[in-house]
């Protein structure tokens, strides 16, 4: 009788980050691919803002569907629990400057806020 224990796969590695920006790139939020194009600009925008590394690093992930298919592009900032809609180039820059850098969510672009997000505006 052989005592064979299956080996575990190598554990993934991930760098530290302060916030995680999720972008819906599904076909129903924006039919023209606007959300995907916006997602593709995030690397350069984060680098220019200084939030691509270090203590303020923002991790970014594209998702297929948030099931809130209106007025996209749609983004969610975690762990803040802030959900933004109508994220065009101008609004994205405001979100980066005011929320991700300044710690103050852009109120008029929010369509949903998690219950625990009350402390976000007092952060920093």
Coordinates of C-alpha atoms in Angstrom, one line a residue:
X1 CA 0.0 0.0 0.0
X2 CA 1.4 3.3 -1.1
X3 CA 0.8 6.5 0.8
X4 CA 0.6 9.0 -2.0
X5 CA -0.3 12.6 -1.2
X6 CA -1.1 14.7 -4.2
X7 CA 1.2 17.7 -4.4
X8 CA -0.3 21.2 -4.2
X9 CA 0.2 23.5 -7.1
X10 CA 2.5 26.4 -6.6
X11 CA 0.8 29.2 -4.6
X12 CA 0.2 32.3 -6.7
X13 CA 2.0 35.6 -5.7
X14 CA 0.5 39.0 -5.7
X15 CA 2.0 42.4 -4.8
X16 CA 0.4 44.6 -2.1
X17 CA -2.2 47.1 -3.2
X18 CA -4.4 49.7 -1.5
X19 CA -7.4 49.5 -3.8
X20 CA -8.7 47.2 -6.5
X21 CA -10.5 48.7 -9.5
X22 CA -12.9 46.4 -11.3
X23 CA -14.0 47.4 -14.8
X24 CA -17.0 45.7 -16.5
X25 CA -16.0 45.0 -20.1
X26 CA -19.0 42.9 -20.9
X27 CA -20.9 43.5 -24.2
X28 CA -24.1 44.9 -22.6
X29 CA -22.5 47.8 -20.6
X30 CA -21.0 49.4 -23.7
X31 CA -21.7 47.8 -27.1
X32 CA -18.9 49.8 -28.8
X33 CA -16.0 48.4 -26.8
X34 CA -15.6 51.7 -24.9
X35 CA -15.1 49.9 -21.5
X36 CA -12.4 47.7 -22.9
X37 CA -10.6 50.7 -24.5
X38 CA -10.9 52.5 -21.1
X39 CA -9.5 49.5 -19.3
X40 CA -6.5 49.4 -21.7
X41 CA -5.6 53.0 -20.7
X42 CA -5.5 52.3 -17.0
X43 CA -1.9 51.2 -16.9
X44 CA -0.5 54.4 -18.3
X45 CA -3.0 56.5 -16.3
X46 CA -2.0 54.8 -13.0
X47 CA 1.7 55.2 -13.8
X48 CA 1.2 58.9 -14.5
X49 CA -0.7 59.3 -11.2
X50 CA 1.9 57.3 -9.3
X51 CA -0.6 54.6 -8.2
X52 CA 1.0 51.8 -10.2
X53 CA 3.3 50.7 -7.3
X54 CA 4.1 51.4 -3.7
X55 CA 1.7 52.2 -0.9
X56 CA -1.0 53.7 -3.1
X57 CA -0.9 50.9 -5.7
X58 CA -4.3 50.2 -7.4
X59 CA -4.8 46.8 -8.8
X60 CA -7.0 46.6 -11.9
X61 CA -9.1 43.8 -13.2
X62 CA -11.6 43.5 -16.1
X63 CA -14.7 41.6 -15.4
X64 CA -17.3 40.2 -17.8
X65 CA -20.5 41.3 -16.2
X66 CA -21.7 43.1 -13.0
X67 CA -25.4 42.4 -13.9
X68 CA -26.2 46.2 -13.8
X69 CA -26.2 46.7 -17.5
X70 CA -26.9 50.4 -17.9
X71 CA -25.0 53.6 -18.4
X72 CA -21.6 52.0 -18.7
X73 CA -18.7 51.9 -18.6
X74 CA -19.1 50.7 -15.0
X75 CA -16.4 50.5 -12.4
X76 CA -16.2 49.3 -8.8
X77 CA -13.5 50.4 -6.3
X78 CA -12.8 47.9 -3.6
X79 CA -12.4 47.7 -0.6
X80 CA -14.3 51.0 -0.6
X81 CA -17.5 49.5 -2.0
X82 CA -18.0 52.4 -4.4
X83 CA -19.7 51.7 -7.8
X84 CA -19.4 54.2 -10.6
X85 CA -21.3 54.6 -13.9
X86 CA -20.8 56.7 -17.0
X87 CA -17.0 56.4 -16.7
X88 CA -15.8 58.2 -19.8
X89 CA -12.2 59.6 -20.1
X90 CA -13.0 62.8 -18.2
X91 CA -14.9 61.0 -15.4
X92 CA -12.1 58.4 -15.1
X93 CA -9.6 61.1 -14.5
X94 CA -11.8 62.6 -11.8
X95 CA -12.1 59.2 -10.2
X96 CA -8.3 58.8 -10.2
X97 CA -7.6 62.3 -8.9
X98 CA -10.4 62.7 -6.4
X99 CA -11.0 59.1 -5.2
X100 CA -7.9 57.0 -5.8
X101 CA -5.4 59.8 -5.0
X102 CA -7.5 62.1 -2.8
X103 CA -9.6 59.6 -0.9
X104 CA -12.9 61.3 -1.7
X105 CA -15.4 59.5 -3.9
X106 CA -16.9 61.4 -6.8
X107 CA -20.5 61.5 -5.5
X108 CA -22.3 62.4 -8.7
X109 CA -20.9 59.4 -10.5
X110 CA -21.8 56.8 -7.8
X111 CA -24.8 54.5 -8.5
X112 CA -24.3 52.2 -5.6
X113 CA -22.4 52.3 -2.3
X114 CA -21.8 49.3 0.0
X115 CA -23.0 49.8 3.6
X116 CA -19.5 49.6 4.9
X117 CA -18.3 52.4 2.5
X118 CA -19.3 55.2 4.9
X119 CA -15.8 55.5 6.2
X120 CA -14.2 56.1 2.8
X121 CA -14.7 59.9 2.7
X122 CA -13.0 60.2 6.1
X123 CA -10.0 58.1 5.0
X124 CA -6.6 59.7 4.5

